[in-house]
Amino acid sequence: MRTAINKKRGYTIIETMISIALFIIIILAGMNALLNANLLHQKSQNMRSIMDNLSFVMEDMSRNMRTGSNFHCVLQNDPPITSTSSPVLSQPQSCTSGWAVAFEFASGVTSNYDDQWVYYVDNTGKIFRATTGPYVQAAFVQMTPDEVVITSAYPFSVLGAGVGSSDNQQPLIGIKLVGTITIKNVVTPFSIQTSVSQRVVDI
Amino acid sequence: MKYNFNKNFKKGFTLVETLVAISIFSASLLAVMAVLSSGIASTNYTKTKLTASYLAQEGIEFIRNMRDTYVLYDVTSAQNGWNTFNTKLTGASCQTTGCYFDDQSLDYNSRNQAITLITPVACGGPCPQLKYDSVTGKYGYNNLWQNTVFTRKISITPIAGGNEVKVTSTVSWTQGSGSYTEVFSENLFNWVE
């Protein structure tokens, strides 16, 4: 009787424990890898949508400046933009490095200086755009997401903004965006640069 | 003797079975890792490509700006402006070895500064790498600046008739084990009669 029971096949408690332990260890490692992969995927997805946004902002600026005219670069020491006359956005102004650019939009009215488009970088590193005056705070729309911080405080340069005999250069606008993208404590630097030549003939 | 005989019949994995199991497991693991790493690599690639495409566009814009400035402001005649523009480009071997445009001496502040005062430089062999100024964030050709991965080459192809020229701006870079290029081109016309 006793020998019969002993001869029964099956797992001993030790075998079962070992197999369960192994199973748990492998599953834990697998879950960890899976969660990590998911996290990584989310990070790269976030990164991509932010890069898309950055690309959009750059494209928006360069496209509108290309088709615009009458550029006014707001200089380092100029006061904050509060109205069309402060600083005088209607006057063409060249610069090596400015923190804002105002210009006549492609379909704007040249005699109306209250419909200039304005792009600027504020002191927290966000890009803002206004498409019409009065240029009060509420007129500006934030273009970049909070994850993007532009560290180049003076990203614009304008060459040959004037018109006529005093100026013999087709306007050329340089844009340099240097900054960082921060997603969940991961900081990715970027540095994009382009120049645009005004399409409208400078006469 | 009998004991030993029984022992040989004990169940278990053979070496081959174990090896097959391990190899299948590691192959699937490798596949997953490859997918993950290619995801990260392509995100990085997107970032570099974005930078490269704007730099390539910049090359076109420089030449376009030169064309417009020459044609508009040549003191002799607009036709002469177009001709001088072409002479400058061919003089810098833009149509053979390719050339690059160094805007370092472009004084943005000066009212008298014209882009026409700057001559494109022949690459003469492989074009120089773009440098980067970490203070201002500018890409250019100042030797004191730090190296970047990018090389920009501008080349032109005159189109029959003499009133059209095709400008090609190529930015190339290496990343990981691959080398990539971003090619933009635009046709510029002599728009004055």
Coordinates of C-alpha atoms in Angstrom, one line a residue:
Chain A
M1 CA 0.0 0.0 0.0
R2 CA 2.6 2.4 1.0
T3 CA 4.9 1.6 -1.9
A4 CA 2.0 2.1 -4.3
I5 CA 1.6 5.7 -3.1
N6 CA 5.3 6.4 -3.3
K7 CA 5.4 5.1 -6.9
K8 CA 2.7 7.7 -8.0
R9 CA 4.1 10.2 -10.5
G10 CA 3.9 13.9 -9.8
Y11 CA 5.9 17.0 -8.8
T12 CA 7.4 17.3 -5.4
I13 CA 6.8 20.5 -3.5
I14 CA 10.4 21.6 -4.2
E15 CA 10.0 21.2 -7.9
T16 CA 6.8 23.2 -7.9
M17 CA 8.3 26.0 -5.9
I18 CA 11.4 26.2 -8.1
S19 CA 9.3 26.3 -11.2
I20 CA 7.0 29.0 -9.8
A21 CA 9.9 31.0 -8.7
L22 CA 11.5 30.7 -12.1
F23 CA 8.3 31.7 -13.7
I24 CA 7.8 34.7 -11.5
I25 CA 11.4 35.9 -12.1
I26 CA 11.1 35.6 -15.9
I27 CA 7.7 37.3 -16.0
L28 CA 9.0 40.1 -13.8
A29 CA 11.9 40.6 -16.1
G30 CA 9.7 40.4 -19.1
M31 CA 7.2 42.9 -17.7
N32 CA 10.0 45.3 -16.8
A33 CA 11.3 45.1 -20.4
L34 CA 7.8 45.6 -21.8
L35 CA 7.1 48.6 -19.6
N36 CA 10.5 50.1 -20.4
A37 CA 9.8 49.6 -24.1
N38 CA 6.5 51.4 -23.7
L39 CA 8.1 54.2 -21.8
L40 CA 10.7 54.6 -24.5
H41 CA 8.1 54.6 -27.2
Q42 CA 6.1 57.3 -25.4
K43 CA 9.2 59.4 -25.0
S44 CA 10.1 59.1 -28.6
Q45 CA 6.5 59.8 -29.6
N46 CA 6.5 63.0 -27.5
M47 CA 9.8 64.0 -28.9
R48 CA 8.5 63.5 -32.4
S49 CA 5.4 65.6 -31.9
I50 CA 7.5 68.4 -30.4
M51 CA 9.9 68.2 -33.3
D52 CA 6.9 68.5 -35.6
N53 CA 5.8 71.5 -33.7
L54 CA 9.2 73.1 -33.9
S55 CA 9.4 72.4 -37.6
F56 CA 6.0 74.0 -38.0
V57 CA 7.0 77.1 -36.1
M58 CA 10.2 77.5 -38.2
E59 CA 8.3 76.9 -41.4
D60 CA 5.5 79.3 -40.4
M61 CA 8.1 82.0 -39.7
S62 CA 10.2 81.5 -42.8
R63 CA 7.2 81.2 -45.1
N64 CA 5.5 84.3 -43.9
M65 CA 8.7 86.3 -43.8
R66 CA 9.6 85.2 -47.3
T67 CA 6.3 86.5 -48.7
G68 CA 6.3 89.6 -46.4
S69 CA 7.9 93.0 -46.8
N70 CA 8.9 96.1 -44.8
F71 CA 10.9 94.4 -42.1
H72 CA 11.5 96.0 -38.8
C73 CA 13.9 94.2 -36.5
V74 CA 13.4 95.0 -32.9
L75 CA 16.8 95.7 -31.3
Q76 CA 18.2 94.4 -28.0
N77 CA 17.6 97.7 -26.2
D78 CA 14.3 98.5 -27.7
P79 CA 11.3 98.6 -25.3
P80 CA 8.7 95.8 -25.2
I81 CA 6.2 96.0 -28.0
T82 CA 3.1 97.7 -26.7
S83 CA 1.8 99.4 -29.8
T84 CA 2.6 100.1 -33.5
S85 CA 4.5 103.3 -32.5
S86 CA 6.5 101.8 -29.6
P87 CA 8.8 100.7 -31.1
V88 CA 8.1 102.2 -34.5
L89 CA 7.1 99.1 -36.3
S90 CA 6.3 100.9 -39.5
Q91 CA 10.0 102.0 -40.1
P92 CA 12.3 99.4 -41.8
Q93 CA 15.1 98.4 -39.5
S94 CA 18.1 96.1 -40.1
C95 CA 19.9 94.4 -37.3
T96 CA 22.5 91.8 -36.5
S97 CA 20.5 90.3 -33.7
G98 CA 17.0 91.3 -32.7
W99 CA 14.5 89.7 -30.3
A100 CA 11.5 90.4 -32.5
V101 CA 10.6 91.0 -36.2
A102 CA 7.6 93.0 -37.5
F103 CA 6.7 93.0 -41.1
E104 CA 4.0 93.6 -43.6
F105 CA 2.2 90.3 -44.3
A106 CA 1.8 89.2 -47.9
S107 CA -1.8 90.3 -48.2
G108 CA -1.5 93.2 -45.8
V109 CA -2.2 96.8 -46.6
T110 CA 1.1 98.7 -47.0
S111 CA -0.4 102.0 -45.8
N112 CA -1.8 100.4 -42.6
Y113 CA 0.9 99.8 -40.0
D114 CA -1.5 98.2 -37.6
D115 CA -1.7 95.0 -39.5
Q116 CA 2.0 94.1 -39.3
W117 CA 2.8 90.6 -38.3
V118 CA 5.1 90.3 -35.3
Y119 CA 7.1 87.4 -34.1
Y120 CA 9.1 87.6 -30.9
V121 CA 10.8 85.4 -28.3
D122 CA 10.0 86.3 -24.7
N123 CA 12.3 86.1 -21.7
T124 CA 11.0 82.6 -20.8
G125 CA 12.0 81.3 -24.3
K126 CA 8.6 81.0 -25.9
I127 CA 7.8 82.2 -29.4
F128 CA 4.8 84.5 -29.8
R129 CA 3.1 85.7 -32.9
A130 CA 0.6 88.6 -33.5
T131 CA -1.1 89.0 -36.8
T132 CA -2.8 92.3 -36.1
G133 CA -2.6 95.3 -33.8
P134 CA -3.0 96.8 -31.3
Y135 CA 0.0 94.9 -30.1
V136 CA -1.1 94.3 -26.5
Q137 CA -0.3 91.2 -24.6
A138 CA -3.6 89.5 -25.6
A139 CA -2.9 89.9 -29.3
F140 CA 0.1 87.5 -29.1
V141 CA -0.4 83.8 -29.5
Q142 CA 2.1 81.4 -28.1
M143 CA 3.5 79.2 -30.9
T144 CA 5.9 76.8 -29.1
P145 CA 4.8 74.3 -26.5
D146 CA 5.9 74.5 -22.9
E147 CA 8.5 71.7 -23.4
V148 CA 10.4 73.9 -25.8
V149 CA 12.6 76.7 -24.4
I150 CA 14.5 78.9 -26.8
T151 CA 17.7 80.0 -25.3
S152 CA 18.9 82.3 -28.1
A153 CA 17.4 85.5 -26.9
Y154 CA 18.1 87.3 -30.2
P155 CA 17.3 84.9 -32.9
F156 CA 16.6 87.3 -35.8
S157 CA 18.9 89.2 -38.1
V158 CA 17.7 91.4 -40.9
L159 CA 19.9 92.6 -43.8
G160 CA 18.9 95.4 -46.2
A161 CA 15.5 96.3 -44.6
G162 CA 15.4 99.7 -46.2
V163 CA 14.0 100.6 -49.7
G164 CA 15.4 102.8 -52.4
S165 CA 18.6 104.6 -53.0
S166 CA 19.7 104.5 -49.3
D167 CA 19.7 100.8 -49.4
N168 CA 20.9 98.5 -52.2
Q169 CA 20.1 95.1 -50.9
Q170 CA 17.2 92.7 -51.2
P171 CA 16.1 92.0 -47.7
L172 CA 17.6 88.8 -46.2
I173 CA 16.3 87.6 -42.8
G174 CA 18.3 85.1 -40.7
I175 CA 16.5 83.0 -38.1
K176 CA 18.5 81.0 -35.5
L177 CA 16.6 78.9 -33.0
V178 CA 18.7 77.5 -30.3
G179 CA 17.2 75.8 -27.3
T180 CA 16.2 72.7 -25.4
I181 CA 13.3 70.3 -25.4
T182 CA 12.5 68.9 -21.9
I183 CA 10.4 65.9 -21.6
K184 CA 10.2 64.3 -18.2
N185 CA 13.6 65.4 -17.1
V186 CA 15.2 64.4 -20.3
V187 CA 16.8 67.5 -21.9
T188 CA 17.5 67.4 -25.7
P189 CA 19.2 70.4 -27.2
F190 CA 18.5 71.6 -30.7
S191 CA 19.9 74.3 -33.0
I192 CA 18.1 75.2 -36.2
Q193 CA 19.2 77.9 -38.5
T194 CA 17.8 79.2 -41.8
S195 CA 17.7 82.4 -43.9
V196 CA 15.0 83.7 -46.1
S197 CA 15.2 86.1 -48.9
Q198 CA 12.2 88.4 -49.4
R199 CA 10.3 87.3 -52.5
V200 CA 8.7 90.7 -53.3
V201 CA 11.1 92.9 -55.3
D202 CA 12.6 95.5 -53.0
I203 CA 11.6 98.7 -54.8
Chain B
M1 CA 23.8 -2.5 -12.7
K2 CA 20.1 -2.4 -12.8
Y3 CA 20.1 0.9 -11.0
N4 CA 22.4 2.4 -13.6
F5 CA 20.2 1.2 -16.4
N6 CA 17.2 2.9 -14.8
K7 CA 19.1 6.1 -14.4
N8 CA 19.7 6.3 -18.1
F9 CA 16.0 6.4 -18.8
K10 CA 15.5 9.4 -16.6
K11 CA 13.6 12.2 -18.4
G12 CA 15.2 15.6 -19.0
F13 CA 16.3 18.0 -21.8
T14 CA 19.0 17.0 -24.2
L15 CA 21.7 19.5 -25.0
V16 CA 20.3 20.1 -28.5
E17 CA 16.8 20.8 -27.1
T18 CA 18.3 23.3 -24.7
L19 CA 20.3 25.0 -27.3
V20 CA 17.3 25.3 -29.7
A21 CA 15.2 26.7 -26.9
I22 CA 17.8 29.3 -25.9
S23 CA 18.5 30.3 -29.5
I24 CA 14.7 30.8 -30.2
F25 CA 14.4 32.9 -27.0
S26 CA 17.4 35.1 -27.8
A27 CA 16.4 35.5 -31.4
S28 CA 13.0 36.9 -30.4
L29 CA 14.7 39.1 -27.7
L30 CA 17.1 40.5 -30.4
A31 CA 14.2 41.3 -32.7
V32 CA 12.5 43.3 -30.0
M33 CA 15.7 45.1 -29.1
A34 CA 16.3 45.9 -32.8
V35 CA 12.9 47.5 -33.1
L36 CA 13.4 49.6 -30.0
S37 CA 16.8 50.8 -31.0
S38 CA 15.7 51.7 -34.5
G39 CA 12.9 53.7 -33.0
I40 CA 15.4 55.8 -31.0
A41 CA 17.8 56.1 -33.9
S42 CA 15.0 57.4 -36.2
T43 CA 14.0 60.0 -33.7
N44 CA 17.5 61.3 -33.6
Y45 CA 17.6 61.1 -37.4
T46 CA 14.5 63.2 -37.6
K47 CA 16.1 65.9 -35.5
T48 CA 19.3 66.0 -37.6
K49 CA 17.3 65.9 -40.8
L50 CA 15.2 68.9 -39.7
T51 CA 18.4 70.9 -39.0
A52 CA 19.9 69.8 -42.3
S53 CA 16.9 70.7 -44.4
Y54 CA 16.8 74.3 -43.0
L55 CA 20.5 74.6 -43.7
A56 CA 20.0 73.4 -47.2
Q57 CA 17.2 75.9 -47.8
E58 CA 19.5 78.6 -46.5
G59 CA 22.0 77.8 -49.2
I60 CA 19.3 78.4 -51.9
E61 CA 18.1 81.6 -50.2
F62 CA 21.6 83.1 -50.2
I63 CA 22.0 82.5 -54.0
R64 CA 18.4 83.8 -54.6
N65 CA 19.1 86.9 -52.6
M66 CA 22.3 87.4 -54.6
R67 CA 20.4 87.1 -57.8
D68 CA 17.8 89.7 -56.7
T69 CA 20.3 92.1 -55.4
Y70 CA 22.4 91.9 -58.5
V71 CA 19.5 92.4 -60.8
L72 CA 18.0 95.2 -58.8
Y73 CA 21.0 97.2 -57.9
D74 CA 23.6 96.9 -60.6
V75 CA 24.5 100.4 -61.4
T76 CA 25.1 99.8 -65.1
S77 CA 22.0 97.8 -66.1
A78 CA 19.8 95.0 -64.8
Q79 CA 21.0 92.7 -67.6
N80 CA 24.5 93.4 -66.5
G81 CA 23.5 92.4 -63.0
W82 CA 22.3 89.1 -64.1
N83 CA 25.5 88.5 -66.1
T84 CA 27.7 89.5 -63.1
F85 CA 25.7 87.2 -60.9
N86 CA 26.4 84.3 -63.3
T87 CA 30.1 85.2 -63.7
K88 CA 30.5 85.2 -59.9
L89 CA 29.0 81.8 -59.6
T90 CA 31.0 80.3 -62.4
G91 CA 34.1 82.1 -61.2
A92 CA 33.7 80.2 -57.9
S93 CA 33.5 76.8 -59.8
C94 CA 29.9 76.4 -58.6
Q95 CA 29.1 74.4 -61.7
T96 CA 32.0 72.1 -61.5
T97 CA 33.3 71.3 -58.0
G98 CA 30.6 73.1 -56.2
C99 CA 31.0 76.1 -53.9
Y100 CA 29.9 77.4 -50.5
F101 CA 28.7 80.8 -49.3
D102 CA 30.4 82.3 -46.3
D103 CA 28.2 85.0 -44.7
Q104 CA 30.7 85.7 -41.9
S105 CA 31.6 89.1 -43.2
L106 CA 28.0 90.1 -43.9
D107 CA 27.5 93.1 -41.8
Y108 CA 23.8 93.1 -41.0
N109 CA 23.9 96.5 -39.3
S110 CA 25.4 98.4 -42.2
R111 CA 23.0 100.1 -44.6
N112 CA 25.6 99.9 -47.3
Q113 CA 26.3 96.2 -46.9
A114 CA 25.2 94.2 -49.9
I115 CA 25.3 90.5 -50.3
T116 CA 26.9 91.2 -53.7
L117 CA 30.1 92.2 -51.9
I118 CA 30.6 88.6 -50.9
T119 CA 31.8 86.1 -53.4
P120 CA 31.0 82.4 -53.1
V121 CA 34.1 80.3 -52.5
A122 CA 35.0 77.3 -54.6
C123 CA 35.1 74.1 -52.6
G124 CA 38.0 72.7 -54.6
G125 CA 37.7 69.1 -53.5
P126 CA 35.3 68.2 -50.7
C127 CA 33.4 71.2 -49.3
P128 CA 34.4 72.4 -45.8
Q129 CA 32.3 71.4 -42.9
L130 CA 30.0 73.9 -41.4
K131 CA 31.1 75.2 -38.0
Y132 CA 28.9 76.1 -35.2
D133 CA 29.3 79.0 -32.8
S134 CA 27.9 77.9 -29.4
V135 CA 27.7 81.5 -28.2
T136 CA 25.4 82.9 -30.8
G137 CA 24.1 79.6 -32.2
K138 CA 25.2 80.4 -35.7
Y139 CA 26.3 77.9 -38.4
G140 CA 29.1 79.3 -40.6
Y141 CA 32.7 78.9 -41.6
N142 CA 34.6 80.5 -38.8
N143 CA 37.6 78.3 -38.0
L144 CA 37.4 79.1 -34.3
W145 CA 34.0 77.6 -34.0
Q146 CA 33.3 74.0 -33.1
N147 CA 32.8 71.3 -35.7
T148 CA 29.4 70.1 -36.8
V149 CA 28.5 67.0 -38.8
F150 CA 27.1 69.0 -41.7
T151 CA 28.7 69.9 -45.0
R152 CA 26.9 72.2 -47.4
K153 CA 27.6 72.3 -51.1
I154 CA 26.0 74.7 -53.5
S155 CA 26.2 73.8 -57.2
I156 CA 24.6 75.4 -60.2
T157 CA 23.6 74.2 -63.7
P158 CA 23.1 76.8 -66.3
I159 CA 20.0 76.1 -68.5
A160 CA 20.2 76.6 -72.2
G161 CA 19.1 80.1 -73.2
G162 CA 21.2 81.8 -70.6
N163 CA 18.2 83.2 -68.7
E164 CA 17.8 80.4 -66.2
V165 CA 20.0 78.7 -63.7
K166 CA 19.3 75.7 -61.5
V167 CA 20.7 76.0 -58.0
T168 CA 21.2 72.8 -56.0
S169 CA 22.0 72.9 -52.3
T170 CA 23.2 69.7 -50.8
V171 CA 23.7 69.2 -47.0
S172 CA 25.4 65.9 -46.2
W173 CA 26.2 64.4 -42.8
T174 CA 27.1 61.1 -41.3
Q175 CA 25.2 59.7 -38.3
G176 CA 25.9 56.3 -36.8
S177 CA 27.2 54.2 -39.6
G178 CA 25.1 55.8 -42.3
S179 CA 25.7 58.9 -44.4
Y180 CA 22.8 61.0 -45.4
T181 CA 22.1 63.9 -47.7
E182 CA 19.4 66.5 -48.0
V183 CA 19.1 68.0 -51.5
F184 CA 17.1 71.1 -52.3
S185 CA 17.0 72.7 -55.7
E186 CA 15.4 75.7 -57.3
N187 CA 15.5 77.3 -60.7
L188 CA 16.3 81.0 -60.8
F189 CA 15.3 83.1 -63.8
N190 CA 16.6 86.4 -65.2
W191 CA 13.4 88.3 -64.5
V192 CA 14.3 91.6 -66.1
E193 CA 13.8 92.4 -69.8

